[in-house]
């Protein structure tokens, strides 16, 4: 009899003990992080749009300062001094938390465009940084193309 | 002394026998709209899920003994309420699809079948091979993008020009059925991550307010501090023939607000979803949050949050 009671209460105990998935996943996305020394967050940029490239398996987010964002919304193609745009690109990886989603993986590059006044003309500068540590990468061949591409993007609808 | 033990035991036994009369009824009604899938997929569901998620519950003798039975009956009640394979075809085809992805997610997160159940019903455990079978099945139904899909491009263009002309100005603050208010400022917050959902062909940006951003900077995200707010924005994907995908029409914005006390009933987070650029609150009544929580619950160890923030 006592055994039966033990078994019963043991059974109740097992049934009521809580269960939880024992996954071991990092809290932060360490692979995708921008180096602290780059101080991206001090640029004061807002999200303008985001992209996926299925062929290269990459994901990008385009950031802009408020001035560049409002110019882009105006559809103004002539550039004014004071615009800052930054395109951050990551390799895509499967979301470890959810089957059905991809999220940013290894950091690939940051491209920064700034427009400034120089001798009464608007001068557009383009800088590219690559790899996990965002090393400066002089890229003269693609510059014009990249500037045109980035300036041609339109903001994602965010009512 | 011996007498006391015998008396106590007899008393317990009588209580135990008496308890058997308190039995909530579990009714098995006919399945008119039963789950349809390839036989190998369906067989997995029947073996591992149907006891709680269909009208065809088959209880073993040991499930029938009170108080075990009470737990079983409660699981079946809640299980059927949240997902009932016997009513599967009553769901819209799109909802059936997204349910399948959620099913795969619940299994791979180890949340389903319930652990308390598999401890007793060992054969209900899902093997790795079975999980692969299910993944392959749902993958075969992933949203396939048509390159240069004119319908999507036109919808996006129309919405964009309306937005630029400020035709979506919202006069009255929309409020979700649980009282959570729409927060128009989300677009000025910091992006903590992005995601591409190939299950339903949308892309998302996840924003965090100042408190969330500070918590990320100082590594205090387990748990997230009170006052944290996340906004997740979803757009259609628009793809060209070179595989470049851009954001198309805006679909919705969802919020999660951390307040341990105010939202204690929903595990410390207030949920809300606002659909279309008109920001129409989602949910018939305050219970819409059950759906949010059921899917976010397996993330309990991460304070119910999926996104792993990216430090910028």
Short mmCIF file of C-alpha atoms in Angstrom, two decimals:
data_model
loop_
_atom_site.label_atom_id
_atom_site.label_comp_id
_atom_site.label_asym_id
_atom_site.label_seq_id
_atom_site.Cartn_x
_atom_site.Cartn_y
_atom_site.Cartn_z
CA UNK A 1 0.00 0.00 0.00
CA UNK A 2 2.69 2.44 0.98
CA UNK A 3 4.50 1.68 -2.25
CA UNK A 4 1.41 2.43 -4.24
CA UNK A 5 1.05 5.75 -2.49
CA UNK A 6 4.67 6.57 -3.18
CA UNK A 7 4.22 5.68 -6.81
CA UNK A 8 1.08 7.76 -7.06
CA UNK A 9 2.54 10.82 -5.43
CA UNK A 10 5.77 10.33 -7.30
CA UNK A 11 3.75 10.25 -10.49
CA UNK A 12 1.91 13.42 -9.55
CA UNK A 13 5.19 15.07 -8.77
CA UNK A 14 6.67 14.15 -12.14
CA UNK A 15 3.59 15.35 -13.97
CA UNK A 16 3.52 18.67 -12.21
CA UNK A 17 7.24 19.37 -12.40
CA UNK A 18 7.83 21.99 -15.01
CA UNK A 19 9.59 21.33 -18.22
CA UNK A 20 11.72 23.72 -20.20
CA UNK A 21 13.67 23.46 -23.39
CA UNK A 22 17.37 23.30 -22.62
CA UNK A 23 18.78 25.32 -25.48
CA UNK A 24 22.07 27.04 -25.19
CA UNK A 25 22.04 30.09 -27.34
CA UNK A 26 24.03 33.29 -26.88
CA UNK A 27 22.12 36.33 -25.69
CA UNK A 28 23.69 38.67 -28.25
CA UNK A 29 24.42 38.15 -31.91
CA UNK A 30 28.20 38.25 -31.50
CA UNK A 31 28.99 37.36 -35.11
CA UNK A 32 27.10 40.33 -36.47
CA UNK A 33 28.23 43.01 -34.04
CA UNK A 34 30.05 46.13 -35.19
CA UNK A 35 33.34 46.77 -33.40
CA UNK A 36 32.89 49.15 -30.48
CA UNK A 37 35.78 51.28 -31.70
CA UNK A 38 33.87 52.04 -34.90
CA UNK A 39 31.34 54.03 -32.84
CA UNK A 40 28.56 53.55 -35.36
CA UNK A 41 25.93 54.63 -32.85
CA UNK A 42 27.48 58.10 -32.56
CA UNK A 43 26.70 58.86 -36.23
CA UNK A 44 23.08 59.60 -35.26
CA UNK A 45 21.54 57.58 -38.09
CA UNK A 46 18.05 56.14 -38.53
CA UNK A 47 16.95 53.08 -40.45
CA UNK A 48 16.05 53.93 -44.03
CA UNK A 49 15.56 50.50 -45.59
CA UNK A 50 16.74 46.90 -45.63
CA UNK A 51 17.75 44.39 -48.30
CA UNK A 52 18.48 40.76 -48.97
CA UNK A 53 20.63 39.41 -51.77
CA UNK A 54 19.71 35.80 -52.41
CA UNK A 55 22.63 35.12 -54.73
CA UNK A 56 25.33 36.27 -52.37
CA UNK A 57 23.35 35.22 -49.29
CA UNK A 58 23.71 38.62 -47.65
CA UNK A 59 21.46 41.02 -45.75
CA UNK A 60 21.92 44.77 -45.53
CA UNK A 61 20.46 47.68 -43.63
CA UNK A 62 20.67 51.19 -45.01
CA UNK A 63 20.93 53.99 -42.46
CA UNK A 64 20.61 57.70 -43.08
CA UNK A 65 20.79 60.89 -41.06
CA UNK A 66 17.46 62.77 -40.83
CA UNK A 67 18.55 65.23 -43.52
CA UNK A 68 19.41 62.51 -46.05
CA UNK A 69 16.24 60.64 -45.15
CA UNK A 70 13.98 63.60 -45.81
CA UNK A 71 15.81 64.38 -49.06
CA UNK A 72 15.33 60.78 -50.17
CA UNK A 73 11.63 61.03 -49.35
CA UNK A 74 11.38 64.22 -51.40
CA UNK A 75 12.83 62.26 -54.29
CA UNK A 76 15.47 64.94 -54.63
CA UNK A 77 18.28 63.50 -56.73
CA UNK A 78 20.54 66.54 -56.51
CA UNK A 79 22.58 66.16 -53.41
CA UNK A 80 23.00 68.71 -50.73
CA UNK A 81 25.81 69.10 -48.27
CA UNK A 82 25.25 67.40 -44.94
CA UNK A 83 23.89 64.04 -45.99
CA UNK A 84 25.20 60.89 -44.36
CA UNK A 85 24.22 57.38 -45.46
CA UNK A 86 25.62 54.07 -44.27
CA UNK A 87 25.00 50.64 -45.73
CA UNK A 88 25.83 47.76 -43.39
CA UNK A 89 26.07 44.28 -44.95
CA UNK A 90 26.14 40.91 -43.23
CA UNK A 91 26.38 37.34 -44.41
CA UNK A 92 23.01 35.72 -43.80
CA UNK A 93 22.63 32.83 -41.35
CA UNK A 94 19.76 30.63 -40.23
CA UNK A 95 18.01 31.89 -37.11
CA UNK A 96 18.99 29.47 -34.34
CA UNK A 97 15.79 30.32 -32.50
CA UNK A 98 13.25 29.92 -35.26
CA UNK A 99 13.12 27.54 -38.20
CA UNK A 100 11.74 29.71 -40.98
CA UNK A 101 13.87 32.82 -40.52
CA UNK A 102 17.32 34.08 -41.51
CA UNK A 103 19.18 36.71 -39.52
CA UNK A 104 22.48 38.60 -39.93
CA UNK A 105 25.61 36.49 -39.48
CA UNK A 106 29.23 37.52 -40.04
CA UNK A 107 29.72 41.24 -40.53
CA UNK A 108 30.90 41.85 -44.09
CA UNK A 109 31.15 45.56 -44.77
CA UNK A 110 30.09 49.09 -43.94
CA UNK A 111 29.93 51.68 -46.71
CA UNK A 112 29.61 55.32 -45.70
CA UNK A 113 28.68 58.20 -47.95
CA UNK A 114 28.98 61.81 -46.83
CA UNK A 115 28.26 64.94 -48.78
CA UNK A 116 29.97 68.19 -47.90
CA UNK A 117 30.61 71.61 -49.36
CA UNK A 118 34.03 72.06 -50.93
CA UNK A 119 34.83 75.20 -52.91
CA UNK A 120 31.11 75.91 -53.38
CA UNK A 121 30.52 72.47 -54.85
CA UNK A 122 28.90 69.53 -53.16
CA UNK A 123 31.51 66.86 -52.76
CA UNK A 124 30.48 63.29 -52.10
CA UNK A 125 32.90 61.03 -50.28
CA UNK A 126 32.68 57.26 -50.21
CA UNK A 127 34.44 55.02 -47.70
CA UNK A 128 34.30 51.28 -47.40
CA UNK A 129 35.26 49.18 -44.40
CA UNK A 130 35.34 45.40 -44.54
CA UNK A 131 35.52 42.33 -42.35
CA UNK A 132 34.82 41.63 -38.74
CA UNK A 133 37.09 44.50 -37.65
CA UNK A 134 35.91 46.91 -40.34
CA UNK A 135 39.32 47.58 -41.78
CA UNK A 136 39.44 50.48 -44.17
CA UNK A 137 39.27 49.16 -47.74
CA UNK A 138 40.25 51.58 -50.51
CA UNK A 139 37.80 50.77 -53.28
CA UNK A 140 38.22 53.13 -56.19
CA UNK A 141 36.81 50.93 -58.94
CA UNK A 142 33.29 50.54 -57.64
CA UNK A 143 32.99 53.95 -55.97
CA UNK A 144 30.86 55.75 -58.53
CA UNK A 145 28.60 52.78 -58.97
CA UNK A 146 28.11 52.35 -55.25
CA UNK A 147 27.39 56.02 -54.67
CA UNK A 148 24.74 55.99 -57.40
CA UNK A 149 23.25 52.77 -56.06
CA UNK A 150 23.01 54.01 -52.49
CA UNK A 151 21.69 57.44 -53.45
CA UNK A 152 19.01 55.79 -55.60
CA UNK A 153 17.43 53.82 -52.77
CA UNK A 154 14.06 54.83 -51.51
CA UNK A 155 13.02 54.61 -47.87
CA UNK A 156 10.91 51.68 -46.65
CA UNK A 157 7.34 52.67 -45.89
CA UNK A 158 7.08 53.35 -42.15
CA UNK A 159 3.84 55.22 -41.51
CA UNK B 1 1.47 3.80 16.35
CA UNK B 2 0.80 1.12 13.78
CA UNK B 3 -2.87 1.79 14.14
CA UNK B 4 -2.42 5.45 13.36
CA UNK B 5 -0.52 4.63 10.20
CA UNK B 6 -3.18 2.19 9.07
CA UNK B 7 -5.91 4.71 9.85
CA UNK B 8 -4.15 7.47 7.94
CA UNK B 9 -3.53 5.24 4.98
CA UNK B 10 -7.12 4.06 4.88
CA UNK B 11 -8.26 7.64 5.09
CA UNK B 12 -6.03 8.58 2.17
CA UNK B 13 -7.24 5.60 0.21
CA UNK B 14 -10.87 6.58 0.74
CA UNK B 15 -10.11 10.15 -0.28
CA UNK B 16 -8.35 8.82 -3.34
CA UNK B 17 -11.27 6.61 -4.32
CA UNK B 18 -13.71 9.42 -3.66
CA UNK B 19 -11.68 11.80 -5.84
CA UNK B 20 -12.21 9.46 -8.79
CA UNK B 21 -15.78 10.72 -9.03
CA UNK B 22 -14.67 14.24 -9.85
CA UNK B 23 -13.97 13.87 -13.53
CA UNK B 24 -14.24 16.63 -16.10
CA UNK B 25 -15.65 15.09 -19.27
CA UNK B 26 -13.44 14.63 -22.31
CA UNK B 27 -15.67 14.29 -25.36
CA UNK B 28 -14.41 12.78 -28.59
CA UNK B 29 -16.54 14.24 -31.35
CA UNK B 30 -16.23 13.26 -35.02
CA UNK B 31 -13.55 15.04 -37.03
CA UNK B 32 -15.21 16.72 -39.98
CA UNK B 33 -12.24 18.79 -41.10
CA UNK B 34 -9.29 16.62 -40.11
CA UNK B 35 -5.65 17.50 -40.79
CA UNK B 36 -4.50 16.59 -44.30
CA UNK B 37 -0.89 15.85 -45.11
CA UNK B 38 1.26 13.09 -46.60
CA UNK B 39 0.76 9.86 -44.59
CA UNK B 40 4.22 9.92 -42.98
CA UNK B 41 3.66 13.47 -41.73
CA UNK B 42 0.18 12.79 -40.49
CA UNK B 43 1.26 9.63 -38.69
CA UNK B 44 3.74 11.66 -36.62
CA UNK B 45 1.06 14.11 -35.56
CA UNK B 46 -1.42 11.38 -34.69
CA UNK B 47 1.07 9.55 -32.52
CA UNK B 48 2.58 12.55 -30.75
CA UNK B 49 -0.01 15.31 -30.77
CA UNK B 50 -3.55 14.03 -31.31
CA UNK B 51 -4.15 13.15 -27.65
CA UNK B 52 -4.19 16.85 -26.78
CA UNK B 53 -4.74 18.54 -30.12
CA UNK B 54 -7.64 16.68 -31.69
CA UNK B 55 -11.10 15.36 -30.95
CA UNK B 56 -9.66 11.84 -31.17
CA UNK B 57 -8.05 11.61 -27.75
CA UNK B 58 -7.11 8.10 -26.70
CA UNK B 59 -6.29 7.84 -23.02
CA UNK B 60 -4.30 4.98 -21.47
CA UNK B 61 -5.57 3.50 -18.19
CA UNK B 62 -2.95 5.38 -16.19
CA UNK B 63 -4.17 8.67 -17.63
CA UNK B 64 -7.61 7.96 -16.23
CA UNK B 65 -6.66 7.98 -12.55
CA UNK B 66 -7.43 11.12 -10.60
CA UNK B 67 -5.45 13.32 -9.88
CA UNK B 68 -3.34 12.47 -12.96
CA UNK B 69 -6.55 12.65 -14.94
CA UNK B 70 -7.16 16.26 -13.86
CA UNK B 71 -3.86 17.35 -15.35
CA UNK B 72 -4.56 15.33 -18.50
CA UNK B 73 -8.01 16.86 -18.89
CA UNK B 74 -6.66 20.38 -18.40
CA UNK B 75 -3.92 19.80 -21.01
CA UNK B 76 -6.47 18.48 -23.47
CA UNK B 77 -8.79 21.41 -22.88
CA UNK B 78 -6.03 24.00 -23.42
CA UNK B 79 -4.40 21.97 -26.16
CA UNK B 80 -7.61 21.72 -28.20
CA UNK B 81 -8.32 25.41 -27.65
CA UNK B 82 -5.02 26.48 -29.12
CA UNK B 83 -4.70 23.93 -31.93
CA UNK B 84 -7.20 21.30 -33.03
CA UNK B 85 -6.16 19.00 -35.87
CA UNK B 86 -9.78 17.80 -36.18
CA UNK B 87 -10.76 21.33 -37.23
CA UNK B 88 -7.69 21.88 -39.40
CA UNK B 89 -9.51 22.53 -42.66
CA UNK B 90 -11.63 25.20 -41.04
CA UNK B 91 -8.52 27.39 -41.02
CA UNK B 92 -7.79 29.55 -44.06
CA UNK B 93 -5.09 27.98 -46.28
CA UNK B 94 -2.60 30.72 -45.35
CA UNK B 95 -3.24 30.11 -41.65
CA UNK B 96 -2.77 26.37 -42.12
CA UNK B 97 0.63 27.07 -43.61
CA UNK B 98 1.80 29.36 -40.86
CA UNK B 99 0.50 26.90 -38.27
CA UNK B 100 2.71 24.21 -39.81
CA UNK B 101 5.80 26.39 -39.44
CA UNK B 102 4.82 27.10 -35.86
CA UNK B 103 4.41 23.37 -35.23
CA UNK B 104 7.92 22.67 -36.47
CA UNK B 105 9.19 25.52 -34.34
CA UNK B 106 7.39 24.28 -31.19
CA UNK B 107 8.84 20.80 -31.67
CA UNK B 108 12.39 21.92 -32.41
CA UNK B 109 12.33 24.27 -29.42
CA UNK B 110 11.50 21.21 -27.29
CA UNK B 111 8.21 22.77 -26.18
CA UNK B 112 5.92 20.19 -27.82
CA UNK B 113 4.81 17.54 -27.10
CA UNK B 114 4.62 18.71 -23.47
CA UNK B 115 7.48 17.27 -21.42
CA UNK B 116 5.13 16.10 -18.69
CA UNK B 117 3.38 14.01 -21.33
CA UNK B 118 6.44 12.45 -22.97
CA UNK B 119 7.78 11.47 -19.57
CA UNK B 120 4.85 9.11 -19.28
CA UNK B 121 4.24 8.45 -22.98
CA UNK B 122 7.81 7.81 -24.11
CA UNK B 123 6.76 6.78 -27.61
CA UNK B 124 5.33 10.25 -28.27
CA UNK B 125 8.80 11.78 -28.41
CA UNK B 126 9.71 13.16 -31.82
CA UNK B 127 12.93 11.69 -33.20
CA UNK B 128 15.51 13.68 -35.12
CA UNK B 129 14.54 11.90 -38.35
CA UNK B 130 10.90 12.73 -37.83
CA UNK B 131 11.77 16.37 -37.26
CA UNK B 132 13.70 16.37 -40.56
CA UNK B 133 10.66 14.87 -42.28
CA UNK B 134 8.50 17.67 -40.91
CA UNK B 135 11.06 20.35 -41.83
CA UNK B 136 11.28 19.04 -45.39
CA UNK B 137 7.50 19.07 -45.60
CA UNK B 138 7.08 22.68 -44.47
CA UNK B 139 10.04 23.78 -46.58
CA UNK B 140 8.25 22.44 -49.63
CA UNK B 141 5.59 25.00 -48.81
CA UNK B 142 7.85 27.99 -48.21
CA UNK B 143 6.75 31.18 -49.89
CA UNK B 144 8.23 31.20 -53.39
CA UNK B 145 8.87 34.67 -54.72
CA UNK B 146 8.11 35.45 -58.34
CA UNK B 147 10.89 37.65 -59.69
CA UNK B 148 9.63 41.06 -60.79
CA UNK B 149 6.15 40.32 -59.47
CA UNK B 150 4.19 43.25 -60.92
CA UNK B 151 1.27 42.95 -58.51
CA UNK B 152 3.64 43.30 -55.55
CA UNK B 153 5.64 46.07 -57.19
CA UNK B 154 2.50 48.05 -57.97
CA UNK B 155 1.13 47.62 -54.47
CA UNK B 156 4.43 48.84 -53.07
CA UNK B 157 4.59 51.83 -55.41
CA UNK B 158 1.04 52.86 -54.65
CA UNK B 159 1.63 52.66 -50.93
CA UNK B 160 4.89 54.56 -51.20
CA UNK B 161 3.39 57.49 -53.04
CA UNK B 162 0.46 57.64 -50.62
CA UNK B 163 2.90 57.65 -47.75
CA UNK B 164 4.95 60.44 -49.29
CA UNK B 165 1.81 62.50 -49.68
CA UNK B 166 1.18 61.87 -45.98
CA UNK B 167 -2.09 60.12 -46.63
CA UNK B 168 -1.69 57.81 -43.69
CA UNK B 169 -1.84 60.49 -41.01
CA UNK B 170 -3.49 58.93 -38.02
CA UNK B 171 -5.86 61.22 -36.19
CA UNK B 172 -6.80 59.04 -33.25
CA UNK B 173 -4.25 56.81 -31.52
CA UNK B 174 -5.17 53.18 -32.30
CA UNK B 175 -5.45 51.00 -29.18
CA UNK B 176 -5.13 47.20 -29.13
CA UNK B 177 -7.92 45.21 -27.37
CA UNK B 178 -5.64 44.75 -24.34
CA UNK B 179 -5.15 48.50 -23.96
CA UNK B 180 -1.69 48.79 -25.55
CA UNK B 181 -1.45 52.03 -27.52
CA UNK B 182 0.16 52.48 -30.91
CA UNK B 183 3.54 54.26 -30.71
CA UNK B 184 4.28 56.24 -33.89
CA UNK B 185 7.84 56.99 -32.80
CA UNK B 186 9.07 53.41 -33.40
CA UNK B 187 10.79 54.38 -36.66
CA UNK B 188 13.16 56.69 -34.82
CA UNK B 189 14.35 53.97 -32.44
CA UNK B 190 17.50 51.93 -32.87
CA UNK B 191 17.47 48.83 -35.02
CA UNK B 192 18.62 45.89 -32.93
CA UNK B 193 18.33 43.33 -35.76
CA UNK B 194 16.65 42.38 -39.00
CA UNK B 195 15.17 39.12 -40.18
CA UNK B 196 14.10 37.47 -43.40
CA UNK B 197 11.13 35.18 -42.93
CA UNK B 198 11.21 32.64 -45.72
CA UNK B 199 8.21 30.89 -44.14
CA UNK B 200 5.91 33.69 -45.25
CA UNK B 201 7.98 35.85 -47.62
CA UNK B 202 8.33 38.93 -45.45
CA UNK B 203 11.28 40.91 -44.20
CA UNK B 204 11.46 42.62 -40.85
CA UNK B 205 13.36 45.22 -38.85
CA UNK B 206 13.30 44.97 -35.07
CA UNK B 207 13.63 48.30 -33.28
CA UNK B 208 14.27 48.94 -29.60
CA UNK B 209 13.45 52.16 -27.71
CA UNK B 210 16.03 54.11 -25.64
CA UNK B 211 15.68 51.82 -22.66
CA UNK B 212 16.22 48.76 -24.84
CA UNK B 213 19.23 50.38 -26.52
CA UNK B 214 20.78 51.25 -23.15
CA UNK B 215 20.16 47.71 -21.91
CA UNK B 216 21.98 46.33 -24.96
CA UNK B 217 24.92 48.69 -24.40
CA UNK B 218 25.23 47.74 -20.74
CA UNK B 219 24.49 44.02 -21.27
CA UNK B 220 21.41 44.04 -19.03
CA UNK B 221 19.01 42.06 -21.13
CA UNK B 222 18.32 39.01 -18.99
CA UNK B 223 15.71 40.04 -18.03
CA UNK B 224 15.07 43.16 -20.10
CA UNK B 225 14.40 46.17 -17.81
CA UNK B 226 10.90 47.57 -17.28
CA UNK B 227 10.17 50.21 -19.89
CA UNK B 228 11.82 48.28 -22.70
CA UNK B 229 9.77 48.43 -25.89
CA UNK B 230 10.37 46.50 -29.10
CA UNK B 231 8.75 47.24 -32.43
CA UNK B 232 8.92 44.74 -35.22
CA UNK B 233 7.98 46.03 -38.67
CA UNK B 234 7.13 43.65 -41.51
CA UNK B 235 7.09 44.29 -45.26
CA UNK B 236 6.39 42.15 -48.30
CA UNK B 237 9.50 41.07 -50.14
CA UNK B 238 9.94 42.38 -53.67
CA UNK B 239 12.52 40.40 -55.62
CA UNK B 240 14.14 41.05 -58.99
CA UNK B 241 15.51 38.36 -61.28
CA UNK B 242 19.04 38.76 -59.88
CA UNK B 243 17.89 37.80 -56.42
CA UNK B 244 17.93 41.34 -55.01
CA UNK B 245 15.17 41.68 -52.47
CA UNK B 246 13.78 45.00 -51.31
CA UNK B 247 11.01 45.95 -48.92
CA UNK B 248 7.61 46.12 -50.61
CA UNK B 249 4.30 47.04 -49.05
CA UNK B 250 4.21 47.69 -45.31
CA UNK B 251 2.25 44.89 -43.61
CA UNK B 252 2.21 45.58 -39.88
CA UNK B 253 4.06 46.73 -36.80
CA UNK B 254 4.08 44.71 -33.58
CA UNK B 255 5.02 45.87 -30.12
CA UNK B 256 6.23 44.24 -26.93
CA UNK B 257 6.33 46.44 -23.82
CA UNK B 258 8.07 45.24 -20.67
CA UNK B 259 6.27 45.95 -17.40
CA UNK B 260 6.52 43.12 -14.89
CA UNK B 261 3.54 44.29 -12.84
CA UNK B 262 1.17 45.79 -15.35
CA UNK B 263 1.50 42.83 -17.73
CA UNK B 264 1.98 40.10 -15.12
CA UNK B 265 -0.89 38.13 -16.69
CA UNK B 266 1.05 37.88 -19.97
CA UNK B 267 4.45 36.99 -18.50
CA UNK B 268 5.57 40.60 -18.05
CA UNK B 269 5.13 41.79 -21.64
CA UNK B 270 2.29 43.78 -23.21
CA UNK B 271 1.72 42.67 -26.81
CA UNK B 272 0.11 44.55 -29.69
CA UNK B 273 -0.11 44.29 -33.46
CA UNK B 274 -1.27 47.05 -35.82
CA UNK B 275 -2.00 46.11 -39.40
CA UNK B 276 -1.72 48.02 -42.68
CA UNK B 277 -0.62 51.67 -42.85
CA UNK B 278 -3.95 52.54 -41.23
CA UNK B 279 -2.65 50.76 -38.09
CA UNK B 280 -5.75 48.67 -37.48
CA UNK B 281 -5.51 46.94 -34.07
CA UNK B 282 -5.35 43.15 -34.35
CA UNK B 283 -7.46 40.81 -32.18
CA UNK B 284 -11.15 40.40 -31.44
CA UNK B 285 -10.59 40.81 -27.71
CA UNK B 286 -7.81 40.92 -25.12
CA UNK B 287 -7.28 37.17 -25.49
CA UNK B 288 -5.46 37.66 -28.80
CA UNK B 289 -2.27 37.75 -26.73
CA UNK B 290 -2.57 33.98 -26.07
CA UNK B 291 -1.40 33.44 -29.63
CA UNK B 292 1.61 35.73 -29.16
CA UNK B 293 2.60 34.13 -25.86
CA UNK B 294 2.20 30.54 -27.02
CA UNK B 295 4.78 31.17 -29.74
CA UNK B 296 7.09 33.32 -27.61
CA UNK B 297 6.95 31.01 -24.55
CA UNK B 298 9.68 28.58 -25.68
CA UNK B 299 11.99 31.64 -25.48
CA UNK B 300 11.34 31.82 -21.74
CA UNK B 301 15.05 31.58 -20.89
CA UNK B 302 15.64 34.65 -23.05
CA UNK B 303 12.84 36.59 -21.33
CA UNK B 304 10.38 35.60 -24.11
CA UNK B 305 12.40 37.51 -26.72
CA UNK B 306 13.57 35.90 -29.96
CA UNK B 307 15.91 38.53 -31.31
CA UNK B 308 19.56 38.39 -30.37
CA UNK B 309 20.52 42.07 -30.48
CA UNK B 310 23.36 43.24 -32.69
CA UNK B 311 25.60 45.79 -30.99
CA UNK B 312 26.22 48.73 -33.29
#
